[in-house]
Amino acid sequence: GASSGTSQYLQPGDCSGLAPAVVSFTDGHGMIRSWGSMPLLFGSGKNLMMSAGSHYIYTRREGALLVEVTRAKCPSIASGDKCFVRLGVSDVKEMETDKQEGGNPDFSEIFQFAWEDDTERIENRSLTIKLFDDNMVVDKSIGEATIRFDSAGGGVPASQVQELTDSTVIAAKPWEEMRLQGVRIGESSKLWLSIRWVPSNAPLPAEFDPGEGKPGCGGTRDAGTSELKRAALQKAGIDEWKPTGPREYDPRSTEMMFALEDMVPSYKVWQELYANDNIFSKMTQGAAPAIQLCQPIYGTNKQTQMGMIFRRKMGKWKQGRRTNFFEYDHDARVEHPGYICKKGLVYEKPNECPQASEPDGLKFGDSFVSGDLTVPHWSLRWPVSWAKSDVNVNIVEVEGGTHRGILGMPAAHWAVLQHVAAVPDLTFHVDALHVTPEARARSIAPPDTDAAAHPEKAAPADAAAKAEAQHVFVEFNFGNSTRTSSTVPLSKCDGSPGLFGDDGKKANVTYDPDKGLRGCTLSLMLTSGLGGLGKGTLYPGSKPQTISINKLLHAGVHEKTLDIVFGESGISMRCKVTGMKPKRGCFPCFKQ
């Protein structure tokens, strides 16, 4: 459970809960989440067919220049002195390396510059490189140059550049690394750096292109949407969500995001270990698991993350410690009745988010619901697609349930109980009842009687004899019904078994949406009429005891007795619970 949900694979941040796997850690990228969830977490046509979206991820339309300053050689820098490099892209900003000591500094820093105008061209951008001798008063320049780029076939290949001057023009192609190795700058200094240009419309690099691909692993088979789905949405008067506002955005596939973040090892894991796995491929094509019955129980109508909108992050990183080139775009907006955007995160709106009512995604307009705060609704409901494979799918949706909070919700407990028990009726058998002599005396003189202050209320001389003549019974309050045991003489309540014989009181397990599955409240009652007749009153000094449904079911399944003590009254009872009727195949599992 990553705190930022499905975006944790891309966006760094705090994590909470259990992470099924940390598959790789390359340049600061921690792949949090199980790789087996790839087809469910990342955008594929199969998944998106069930929602009003063509992609999960959009990025602000920006051009970018990535510059890695590796090292320098500065003969003019005295031992103990420091130097640094200042970089600037025209009309963008300037950034500096950390200051390093000596004439052979090792910088190893990566810089990202980004811009929003003319994002598909590099000719209108220049890179200014300045090498400084750090000085307490005024930093001394020991070499500087402003280089330009040409993507139309002109310029010099980076490998042929020997010296950086203001007349240097380097040939540039999208994604291609321009390596400048030991090029002279200034009178005697040299620099080692590499430059990469990524326009907004850059094609997918070959090393990140799965081609046609396989389901769940990118490629044309996992295109973001289909014309058939769009037609179904239009028929229902529904649009696909996308970023709106003054800025421009581009939809991104999963493989393109791997490329934009330069996550080569992680991409290879995805392709080599999963795209070529036959079992994985069957699962991503919708194959049902080898089961006969599936009962998904999940919450709905909580604001749930469904998409992400990113922008490039202007900054620098130490090599090997880079986190992400992208960050959430806090300026992004989504104007759609079923979705809301907050600081770059797109959420399903409770009760308003359109969902496909059929798993093929070709019918919309009947279902408007959101997920459980963590998982989008389409993913929670996905098992419905297995019904076509002769799996009995019985979905239970709990309004307002959260991903983990549902475990404590009565509706979920009720659904599980109905799943494992055909008829959830319970029968109570009182096996023994023990009332101490002191407690028996209270049947005549209640414990709060002050004989000195109220002699008229004191127990008579023959109190013991009268107490032995009293009768008691057990009252069961279970659900919406009240049951009573047979009446027995108080004198026989000495804890011996079999006091009530085979007398058993049955009560239905009932579900109250406000209170959940109610337990059973047991009370020892003292008869109010002559000879054990009458409605009865609570036995003096005792307190009703409530046994939770969990304890009742546990006692019934495991055939254990329940020992109940009525407070500190000196009264205790032992009873048995029977009546669980398990469904075939469920009882052994429940019994564990």
Coordinates of C-alpha atoms in Angstrom, one line a residue:
G1 CA 0.0 0.0 0.0
A2 CA 1.8 3.1 -1.2
S3 CA 0.6 6.3 0.2
S4 CA 0.3 7.9 -3.3
G5 CA -1.5 4.9 -4.8
T6 CA -0.9 3.8 -8.3
S7 CA 1.5 6.5 -9.0
Q8 CA 4.2 5.3 -6.6
Y9 CA 6.0 3.6 -9.3
L10 CA 6.7 6.9 -10.9
Q11 CA 6.5 9.5 -8.1
P12 CA 8.8 9.4 -5.1
G13 CA 7.4 10.0 -1.7
D14 CA 6.5 8.4 1.7
C15 CA 5.2 4.9 1.7
S16 CA 2.9 3.4 4.3
G17 CA 1.6 -0.1 4.9
L18 CA 3.0 -3.3 3.3
A19 CA 4.7 -3.2 -0.1
P20 CA 4.5 -6.5 -1.8
A21 CA 7.8 -6.0 -3.7
V22 CA 10.6 -3.6 -4.3
V23 CA 11.7 -5.0 -7.6
S24 CA 14.4 -2.5 -8.7
F25 CA 16.1 0.6 -7.4
T26 CA 17.8 2.4 -10.3
D27 CA 18.7 6.0 -10.2
G28 CA 16.4 6.5 -7.2
H29 CA 13.5 4.6 -8.7
G30 CA 11.9 2.2 -6.3
M31 CA 9.4 -0.1 -7.9
I32 CA 7.0 -0.3 -5.1
R33 CA 4.1 -2.7 -5.6
S34 CA 4.0 -6.2 -6.9
W35 CA 5.0 -6.6 -10.5
G36 CA 2.2 -9.0 -10.9
S37 CA -0.1 -6.0 -10.6
M38 CA 1.3 -4.3 -13.7
P39 CA -1.7 -4.9 -16.0
L40 CA -4.0 -3.7 -13.3
L41 CA -2.1 -0.6 -12.2
F42 CA -0.8 0.7 -15.5
G43 CA -2.8 1.9 -18.5
S44 CA -4.0 -0.7 -21.0
G45 CA -6.9 -0.8 -23.3
K46 CA -8.5 -3.7 -21.5
N47 CA -8.6 -1.8 -18.2
L48 CA -9.5 1.6 -19.6
M49 CA -12.4 0.1 -21.6
M50 CA -14.4 0.2 -18.3
S51 CA -13.9 3.8 -17.5
A52 CA -14.3 7.2 -19.2
G53 CA -10.6 7.8 -19.8
S54 CA -8.3 7.1 -22.7
H55 CA -5.1 7.2 -20.6
Y56 CA -4.1 7.2 -17.0
I57 CA -1.2 9.6 -17.4
Y58 CA -0.8 13.1 -19.1
T59 CA 2.2 15.3 -19.1
R60 CA 2.4 19.0 -19.6
R61 CA 3.6 19.8 -23.2
E62 CA 7.2 20.8 -22.6
G63 CA 10.5 20.6 -24.4
A64 CA 13.5 19.6 -22.3
L65 CA 17.3 19.6 -22.3
L66 CA 19.1 17.2 -20.0
V67 CA 22.7 18.0 -19.2
E68 CA 25.1 15.8 -17.3
V69 CA 28.3 17.4 -16.1
T70 CA 30.7 14.6 -15.3
R71 CA 34.1 16.2 -14.6
A72 CA 36.6 18.9 -15.5
K73 CA 40.3 19.5 -15.7
C74 CA 41.3 23.0 -14.5
P75 CA 45.1 23.5 -14.4
S76 CA 44.6 27.1 -13.1
I77 CA 42.9 25.9 -9.9
A78 CA 45.4 25.8 -7.1
S79 CA 45.4 23.0 -4.6
G80 CA 42.7 23.7 -1.9
D81 CA 40.7 26.1 -4.2
K82 CA 37.3 25.2 -5.5
C83 CA 35.6 25.5 -8.9
F84 CA 32.1 25.0 -10.2
V85 CA 30.1 25.0 -13.5
R86 CA 27.1 27.3 -14.2
L87 CA 24.7 26.2 -16.9
G88 CA 22.0 28.3 -18.5
V89 CA 19.4 27.6 -21.2
S90 CA 18.1 30.7 -23.0
D91 CA 14.8 32.0 -21.7
V92 CA 14.7 29.3 -19.1
K93 CA 17.0 29.6 -16.0
E94 CA 20.5 29.1 -14.7
M95 CA 21.7 26.4 -12.4
E96 CA 25.1 25.5 -10.8
T97 CA 27.0 22.4 -9.9
D98 CA 28.2 21.9 -6.3
K99 CA 31.6 23.5 -5.7
Q100 CA 34.4 20.9 -5.9
E101 CA 38.0 21.2 -4.6
G102 CA 41.1 20.9 -6.8
G103 CA 42.0 21.1 -10.4
N104 CA 40.3 17.7 -11.3
P105 CA 36.8 18.1 -9.9
D106 CA 34.3 15.2 -10.2
F107 CA 30.9 16.8 -10.5
S108 CA 28.6 13.9 -11.7
E109 CA 25.4 16.0 -11.7
I110 CA 22.4 15.8 -13.9
F111 CA 20.4 19.0 -14.8
Q112 CA 17.0 19.3 -16.4
F113 CA 15.8 22.5 -18.2
A114 CA 12.3 22.6 -19.6
W115 CA 10.2 25.2 -21.5
E116 CA 6.6 25.4 -22.8
D117 CA 6.9 27.5 -26.0
D118 CA 8.1 26.0 -29.3
T119 CA 8.4 22.7 -27.5
E120 CA 9.2 20.7 -30.7
R121 CA 12.3 22.6 -31.8
I122 CA 15.8 23.1 -30.3
E123 CA 17.0 25.8 -32.7
N124 CA 15.7 28.6 -30.6
R125 CA 17.5 27.3 -27.5
S126 CA 21.1 27.8 -26.6
L127 CA 23.2 26.4 -23.7
T128 CA 25.6 28.7 -21.9
I129 CA 28.4 26.9 -20.0
K130 CA 30.6 28.8 -17.6
L131 CA 33.5 27.4 -15.6
F132 CA 34.3 29.4 -12.4
D133 CA 37.1 29.6 -9.9
D134 CA 35.3 30.0 -6.6
N135 CA 36.3 33.2 -4.9
M136 CA 35.0 34.7 -1.6
V137 CA 34.5 38.1 -3.3
V138 CA 34.0 37.7 -7.0
D139 CA 34.0 34.3 -8.8
K140 CA 36.6 34.3 -11.6
S141 CA 35.5 32.9 -15.0
I142 CA 38.1 30.5 -16.4
G143 CA 36.1 29.5 -19.4
E144 CA 32.7 30.1 -21.0
A145 CA 30.9 29.4 -24.2
T146 CA 27.3 29.5 -25.6
I147 CA 26.6 26.6 -27.9
R148 CA 23.6 26.1 -30.2
F149 CA 21.9 23.2 -31.8
D150 CA 20.6 22.2 -35.2
S151 CA 18.0 19.4 -35.7
A152 CA 17.5 20.0 -39.5
G153 CA 20.7 18.3 -40.7
G154 CA 23.2 21.0 -39.9
G155 CA 25.7 21.3 -37.1
V156 CA 28.7 19.2 -36.1
P157 CA 28.4 15.8 -34.5
A158 CA 29.2 16.1 -30.8
S159 CA 32.0 13.5 -31.1
Q160 CA 33.9 15.9 -33.4
V161 CA 33.7 18.9 -31.2
Q162 CA 37.2 19.7 -29.7
E163 CA 36.6 23.2 -28.3
L164 CA 33.5 25.0 -27.0
T165 CA 33.1 28.5 -28.4
D166 CA 30.3 30.9 -29.1
S167 CA 30.2 29.6 -32.7
T168 CA 29.8 26.0 -31.8
V169 CA 26.6 24.4 -33.4
I170 CA 26.0 20.8 -32.5
A171 CA 23.8 18.4 -34.5
A172 CA 20.9 17.3 -32.4
K173 CA 18.3 14.5 -32.7
P174 CA 15.5 13.6 -30.2
W175 CA 16.7 11.3 -27.4
E176 CA 20.2 11.1 -28.9
E177 CA 23.0 11.6 -26.4
M178 CA 25.5 14.4 -27.4
R179 CA 28.7 13.4 -25.6
L180 CA 31.4 16.1 -25.3
Q181 CA 34.5 14.4 -23.9
G182 CA 37.4 16.5 -22.7
V183 CA 36.5 19.5 -24.9
R184 CA 38.5 22.6 -24.2
I185 CA 36.8 25.7 -22.7
G186 CA 38.7 28.8 -22.0
E187 CA 42.5 28.9 -22.2
S188 CA 43.4 25.5 -20.7
S189 CA 40.4 23.9 -19.0
K190 CA 38.5 20.9 -20.2
L191 CA 35.0 19.6 -19.6
W192 CA 33.3 16.2 -19.8
L193 CA 29.6 16.4 -20.3
S194 CA 26.7 14.9 -22.2
I195 CA 23.5 16.6 -23.5
R196 CA 20.2 15.1 -24.5
W197 CA 17.3 16.9 -26.1
V198 CA 13.7 15.6 -25.6
P199 CA 11.0 17.5 -27.6
S200 CA 7.4 17.2 -26.5
N201 CA 6.6 15.2 -29.6
A202 CA 9.6 12.9 -29.3
P203 CA 8.9 9.4 -30.8
L204 CA 9.2 6.4 -28.5
P205 CA 12.8 5.3 -28.5
A206 CA 13.6 1.9 -30.0
E207 CA 14.8 0.5 -26.7
F208 CA 11.4 1.3 -25.1
D209 CA 9.2 0.2 -28.1
P210 CA 7.4 -3.1 -27.6
G211 CA 5.9 -2.9 -31.1
E212 CA 2.6 -4.7 -31.2
G213 CA 3.3 -5.9 -27.7
K214 CA 1.4 -8.4 -25.6
P215 CA -1.7 -7.7 -23.5
G216 CA -0.8 -6.0 -20.3
C217 CA 2.7 -5.2 -21.5
G218 CA 2.4 -2.1 -23.6
G219 CA 2.4 -1.7 -27.4
T220 CA -0.5 -1.2 -29.8
R221 CA -2.5 -3.9 -28.1
D222 CA -2.7 -1.8 -25.1
A223 CA -3.7 1.4 -26.8
G224 CA -5.4 3.8 -24.4
T225 CA -9.0 3.4 -25.8
S226 CA -11.0 2.2 -28.7
E227 CA -13.4 3.8 -31.2
L228 CA -16.0 1.3 -30.1
K229 CA -15.7 2.5 -26.5
R230 CA -15.8 6.2 -27.6
A231 CA -18.9 5.5 -29.5
A232 CA -20.5 3.9 -26.4
L233 CA -19.6 6.9 -24.3
Q234 CA -20.9 9.4 -26.9
K235 CA -24.2 7.4 -27.1
A236 CA -24.6 7.9 -23.4
G237 CA -23.6 11.6 -23.6
I238 CA -20.3 11.1 -21.8
D239 CA -16.9 12.5 -22.7
E240 CA -13.5 11.0 -21.8
W241 CA -11.7 13.0 -19.1
K242 CA -8.6 14.9 -20.0
P243 CA -6.7 17.9 -18.7
T244 CA -8.1 21.4 -19.5
G245 CA -7.1 25.0 -18.9
P246 CA -4.6 27.4 -20.5
R247 CA -1.8 24.8 -20.8
E248 CA -1.4 22.0 -23.3
Y249 CA -1.0 18.3 -22.3
D250 CA -0.1 15.1 -24.0
P251 CA -1.5 11.6 -23.2
R252 CA 1.2 9.1 -22.3
S253 CA 1.4 5.4 -22.5
T254 CA 3.2 3.3 -19.8
E255 CA 6.1 2.6 -22.0
M256 CA 6.5 6.3 -22.9
M257 CA 6.6 7.1 -19.2
F258 CA 9.4 4.6 -18.7
A259 CA 11.2 6.3 -21.6
L260 CA 10.7 9.8 -20.3
E261 CA 12.0 8.8 -16.9
D262 CA 14.9 6.8 -18.4
M263 CA 14.0 3.6 -16.5
V264 CA 15.7 1.1 -18.8
P265 CA 16.2 -1.7 -16.3
S266 CA 12.7 -1.6 -15.0
Y267 CA 11.3 -1.6 -18.5
K268 CA 13.3 -4.7 -19.3
V269 CA 12.0 -6.4 -16.2
W270 CA 8.5 -5.7 -17.5
Q271 CA 9.1 -7.0 -21.0
E272 CA 11.5 -9.9 -20.4
L273 CA 9.9 -11.4 -17.4
Y274 CA 6.2 -10.8 -18.0
A275 CA 5.5 -10.3 -21.7
N276 CA 7.1 -13.7 -22.3
D277 CA 5.2 -15.4 -19.5
N278 CA 2.4 -17.6 -20.8
I279 CA 0.4 -17.7 -17.6
F280 CA 0.7 -13.9 -17.2
S281 CA -0.4 -13.4 -20.8
K282 CA -3.5 -15.5 -20.2
M283 CA -4.4 -13.5 -17.1
T284 CA -4.0 -10.2 -18.9
Q285 CA -6.3 -11.4 -21.7
G286 CA -9.0 -11.9 -19.1
A287 CA -8.7 -15.6 -18.3
A288 CA -10.7 -16.5 -15.2
P289 CA -9.0 -18.2 -12.3
A290 CA -9.6 -21.9 -11.7
I291 CA -12.4 -21.4 -9.2
Q292 CA -16.2 -22.0 -9.2
L293 CA -17.3 -19.2 -6.9
C294 CA -16.0 -15.7 -6.4
Q295 CA -17.5 -13.3 -3.9
P296 CA -15.8 -9.9 -4.2
I297 CA -16.6 -7.6 -1.2
Y298 CA -15.4 -4.1 -1.5
G299 CA -16.3 -0.5 -0.7
T300 CA -17.6 2.1 -3.1
N301 CA -18.2 5.8 -3.5
K302 CA -15.0 7.2 -2.0
Q303 CA -12.9 9.7 -3.8
T304 CA -10.4 7.4 -5.6
Q305 CA -7.3 8.2 -7.6
M306 CA -7.7 7.3 -11.3
G307 CA -5.1 9.3 -13.1
M308 CA -2.0 11.5 -12.9
I309 CA -1.0 14.8 -14.6
F310 CA 2.8 15.6 -14.5
R311 CA 5.1 18.4 -15.5
R312 CA 8.9 18.3 -15.8
K313 CA 10.8 19.2 -12.6
M314 CA 13.5 21.9 -13.1
G315 CA 16.4 20.9 -11.0
K316 CA 19.6 18.9 -10.6
W317 CA 20.5 15.6 -9.1
K318 CA 23.7 13.7 -8.2
Q319 CA 24.4 10.8 -10.6
G320 CA 23.0 7.6 -9.0
R321 CA 20.7 9.6 -6.8
R322 CA 18.2 11.0 -9.3
T323 CA 14.6 10.6 -8.3
N324 CA 12.2 11.7 -11.1
F325 CA 12.3 14.1 -14.0
F326 CA 8.6 14.6 -13.5
E327 CA 6.4 15.9 -10.6
Y328 CA 2.7 16.4 -10.2
D329 CA 1.4 19.4 -12.1
H330 CA -0.4 21.5 -9.4
D331 CA -1.8 23.9 -12.1
A332 CA -3.6 21.1 -14.0
R333 CA -7.4 21.1 -14.1
V334 CA -10.0 18.5 -15.2
E335 CA -13.5 19.8 -16.1
H336 CA -15.6 16.7 -16.1
P337 CA -18.7 15.9 -14.0
G338 CA -17.3 12.5 -13.0
Y339 CA -13.8 13.4 -12.1
I340 CA -11.9 15.9 -9.9
C341 CA -8.3 17.0 -10.1
K342 CA -6.3 18.1 -7.1
K343 CA -2.6 19.1 -7.5
G344 CA -2.1 16.8 -10.5
L345 CA -3.9 13.8 -9.1
V346 CA -7.2 12.8 -10.8
Y347 CA -9.9 11.2 -8.7
E348 CA -13.2 9.5 -9.4
K349 CA -16.1 11.4 -7.9
P350 CA -18.4 9.5 -5.6
N351 CA -21.8 8.8 -7.1
E352 CA -20.9 10.7 -10.3
C353 CA -18.0 8.8 -12.0
P354 CA -19.3 7.0 -15.1
Q355 CA -18.4 3.3 -15.3
A356 CA -19.1 0.6 -17.9
S357 CA -22.1 -1.5 -16.8
E358 CA -20.7 -4.4 -19.0
P359 CA -17.1 -5.7 -18.8
D360 CA -16.5 -5.2 -22.5
G361 CA -16.9 -1.4 -22.0
L362 CA -19.6 -1.0 -24.6
K363 CA -22.4 0.2 -22.4
F364 CA -22.3 3.4 -20.3
G365 CA -24.9 5.6 -18.7
D366 CA -26.3 3.1 -16.2
S367 CA -23.5 3.1 -13.5
F368 CA -22.1 6.2 -11.7
V369 CA -19.9 5.1 -8.8
S370 CA -16.3 5.5 -7.6
G371 CA -13.8 3.2 -5.9
D372 CA -12.8 2.5 -2.3
L373 CA -10.3 5.4 -1.8
T374 CA -7.4 3.2 -3.0
V375 CA -8.5 1.1 -5.9
P376 CA -10.6 2.5 -8.8
H377 CA -14.1 1.0 -9.3
W378 CA -13.3 -0.8 -12.6
S379 CA -10.5 -2.8 -10.9
L380 CA -12.7 -3.8 -7.9
R381 CA -15.4 -4.9 -10.2
W382 CA -13.2 -6.7 -12.7
P383 CA -14.2 -10.3 -11.5
V384 CA -17.6 -9.7 -13.2
S385 CA -15.8 -10.4 -16.4
W386 CA -15.1 -14.0 -15.2
A387 CA -18.8 -14.8 -15.3
K388 CA -18.5 -15.5 -19.0
S389 CA -16.1 -18.4 -18.0
D390 CA -18.8 -20.1 -15.9
V391 CA -17.5 -18.6 -12.6
N392 CA -20.3 -17.8 -10.2
V393 CA -19.5 -14.2 -9.4
N394 CA -21.5 -12.7 -6.5
I395 CA -20.4 -9.1 -6.0
V396 CA -21.1 -7.3 -2.7
E397 CA -20.6 -3.5 -2.9
V398 CA -20.6 -1.7 0.5
E399 CA -21.4 2.0 0.2
G400 CA -18.7 4.2 1.9
G401 CA -16.3 1.3 2.5
T402 CA -12.6 2.0 2.3
H403 CA -9.9 -0.3 1.1
R404 CA -9.0 -1.5 4.6
G405 CA -11.8 0.0 6.6
I406 CA -14.2 -2.4 5.0
L407 CA -12.7 -5.1 7.2
G408 CA -14.4 -3.5 10.2
M409 CA -17.8 -2.9 8.5
P410 CA -20.8 -4.9 9.6
A411 CA -22.0 -5.2 6.0
A412 CA -18.8 -7.0 5.1
H413 CA -19.1 -9.3 8.1
W414 CA -22.7 -10.1 7.1
A415 CA -21.6 -10.9 3.5
V416 CA -18.9 -13.3 4.8
L417 CA -21.3 -15.0 7.2
Q418 CA -23.9 -15.5 4.4
H419 CA -21.1 -16.9 2.3
V420 CA -20.0 -19.6 4.7
A421 CA -23.3 -20.5 6.3
A422 CA -26.4 -21.5 4.5
V423 CA -28.8 -20.6 7.3
P424 CA -27.1 -18.5 10.0
D425 CA -29.4 -19.6 12.9
L426 CA -28.1 -20.3 16.4
T427 CA -29.5 -22.3 19.2
F428 CA -28.5 -21.7 22.8
H429 CA -28.4 -24.5 25.3
V430 CA -27.8 -23.6 29.0
D431 CA -25.8 -26.4 30.5
A432 CA -25.2 -25.2 34.0
L433 CA -26.1 -22.2 36.2
H434 CA -24.3 -21.4 39.5
V435 CA -25.6 -19.0 42.1
T436 CA -23.6 -18.7 45.3
P437 CA -25.3 -18.8 48.7
E438 CA -24.6 -15.1 49.1
A439 CA -26.1 -14.4 45.8
R440 CA -29.2 -16.5 46.6
A441 CA -29.8 -14.4 49.7
R442 CA -30.0 -11.3 47.5
S443 CA -33.2 -12.7 45.9
I444 CA -34.9 -11.7 49.1
A445 CA -32.7 -8.7 50.3
P446 CA -31.1 -6.8 47.5
P447 CA -27.4 -5.9 48.0
D448 CA -28.0 -2.2 48.5
T449 CA -30.4 -2.6 51.4
D450 CA -29.1 -0.9 54.6
A451 CA -30.7 -3.0 57.4
A452 CA -29.7 -0.5 60.1
A453 CA -31.2 2.5 58.3
H454 CA -34.2 0.6 56.9
P455 CA -35.0 -2.2 59.3
E456 CA -38.4 -2.7 57.5
K457 CA -36.4 -3.7 54.4
A458 CA -34.1 -6.1 56.1
A459 CA -34.2 -9.8 55.1
P460 CA -36.6 -11.8 57.3
A461 CA -35.4 -14.5 59.6
D462 CA -36.5 -17.1 57.2
A463 CA -34.8 -15.4 54.3
A464 CA -32.7 -18.5 53.4
A465 CA -35.7 -20.7 53.2
K466 CA -37.6 -18.2 51.1
A467 CA -34.7 -17.7 48.8
E468 CA -34.5 -21.5 48.1
A469 CA -38.2 -21.3 47.0
Q470 CA -37.5 -18.7 44.4
H471 CA -37.4 -19.5 40.7
V472 CA -35.1 -18.1 37.9
F473 CA -34.7 -18.3 34.2
V474 CA -32.3 -17.1 31.5
E475 CA -33.3 -14.4 29.0
F476 CA -31.7 -14.3 25.6
N477 CA -31.9 -11.0 23.6
F478 CA -30.6 -11.8 20.1
G479 CA -31.2 -9.4 17.2
N480 CA -34.8 -8.3 17.3
S481 CA -36.1 -11.1 19.3
T482 CA -36.2 -12.2 22.9
R483 CA -36.2 -15.8 24.1
T484 CA -36.3 -17.3 27.5
S485 CA -35.2 -20.6 29.0
S486 CA -37.4 -22.8 31.1
T487 CA -37.9 -21.8 34.8
V488 CA -35.8 -23.7 37.4
P489 CA -35.7 -23.5 41.2
L490 CA -33.0 -21.3 42.6
S491 CA -32.1 -24.0 45.0
K492 CA -30.8 -26.2 42.1
C493 CA -28.5 -23.6 40.7
D494 CA -25.4 -25.1 42.1
G495 CA -23.4 -25.5 38.8
S496 CA -24.4 -29.1 38.2
P497 CA -24.8 -29.9 34.5
G498 CA -28.1 -30.8 32.8
L499 CA -30.2 -28.4 34.8
F500 CA -32.3 -27.3 31.8
G501 CA -32.3 -30.7 30.1
D502 CA -32.5 -30.5 26.3
D503 CA -34.2 -27.1 26.3
G504 CA -32.7 -25.0 23.5
K505 CA -33.7 -21.6 22.3
K506 CA -33.3 -20.7 18.7
A507 CA -32.7 -17.2 17.3
N508 CA -31.9 -15.9 13.8
V509 CA -28.8 -14.1 13.1
T510 CA -30.0 -10.6 12.0
Y511 CA -28.2 -7.8 10.4
D512 CA -28.6 -4.2 11.5
P513 CA -27.0 -1.7 9.1
D514 CA -26.4 0.7 12.0
K515 CA -25.1 -1.7 14.6
G516 CA -24.0 -4.6 12.4
L517 CA -24.3 -8.2 13.5
R518 CA -25.6 -8.0 17.0
G519 CA -24.3 -10.3 19.6
C520 CA -26.5 -12.0 22.2
T521 CA -27.3 -10.4 25.5
L522 CA -28.0 -12.8 28.3
S523 CA -29.7 -11.9 31.6
L524 CA -30.5 -14.0 34.7
M525 CA -34.1 -13.2 35.6
L526 CA -35.9 -13.7 38.9
T527 CA -39.6 -14.7 38.5
S528 CA -42.1 -12.3 39.9
G529 CA -45.1 -14.5 40.3
L530 CA -46.0 -17.3 42.7
G531 CA -44.6 -20.7 41.8
G532 CA -42.3 -19.4 39.2
L533 CA -44.9 -17.7 37.1
G534 CA -44.8 -14.1 36.0
K535 CA -42.7 -11.9 33.6
G536 CA -39.6 -11.7 35.9
T537 CA -37.1 -9.0 36.8
L538 CA -33.3 -8.8 36.6
Y539 CA -31.8 -10.8 39.3
P540 CA -30.6 -8.4 42.1
G541 CA -26.9 -7.5 41.8
S542 CA -26.4 -9.1 38.4
K543 CA -25.6 -7.4 35.1
P544 CA -26.6 -8.5 31.6
Q545 CA -23.7 -9.8 29.6
T546 CA -23.4 -9.4 25.8
I547 CA -21.5 -12.1 23.8
S548 CA -20.2 -10.9 20.5
I549 CA -21.3 -12.6 17.2
N550 CA -17.6 -13.6 16.7
K551 CA -17.5 -15.5 20.0
L552 CA -20.8 -17.1 19.3
L553 CA -19.8 -18.3 15.9
H554 CA -16.4 -19.4 17.1
A555 CA -18.0 -21.5 19.9
G556 CA -20.5 -23.0 17.5
V557 CA -18.0 -23.9 14.9
H558 CA -15.4 -25.3 17.3
E559 CA -18.0 -26.9 19.5
K560 CA -16.8 -25.2 22.6
T561 CA -18.8 -24.0 25.6
L562 CA -19.1 -20.4 26.7
D563 CA -18.5 -19.5 30.4
I564 CA -20.4 -16.4 31.3
V565 CA -19.9 -14.4 34.5
F566 CA -22.6 -11.9 35.4
G567 CA -20.3 -9.2 36.8
E568 CA -19.2 -9.7 40.4
S569 CA -22.5 -10.9 41.5
G570 CA -21.5 -14.5 42.3
I571 CA -23.5 -15.8 39.4
S572 CA -22.1 -17.7 36.4
M573 CA -23.4 -19.8 33.6
R574 CA -22.2 -22.3 31.0
C575 CA -23.9 -22.7 27.7
K576 CA -23.4 -24.2 24.3
V577 CA -24.2 -22.8 20.8
T578 CA -25.3 -25.0 17.9
G579 CA -26.9 -24.3 14.5
M580 CA -24.2 -23.3 12.1
K581 CA -25.0 -24.9 8.7
P582 CA -21.9 -24.5 6.6
K583 CA -22.0 -24.4 2.8
R584 CA -20.1 -27.1 1.1
G585 CA -16.4 -26.3 0.7
C586 CA -16.6 -23.3 3.1
F587 CA -16.7 -24.9 6.5
P588 CA -13.1 -26.3 6.7
C589 CA -11.7 -22.9 5.8
F590 CA -13.9 -21.1 8.2
K591 CA -13.1 -23.6 10.9
Q592 CA -9.4 -22.6 10.7

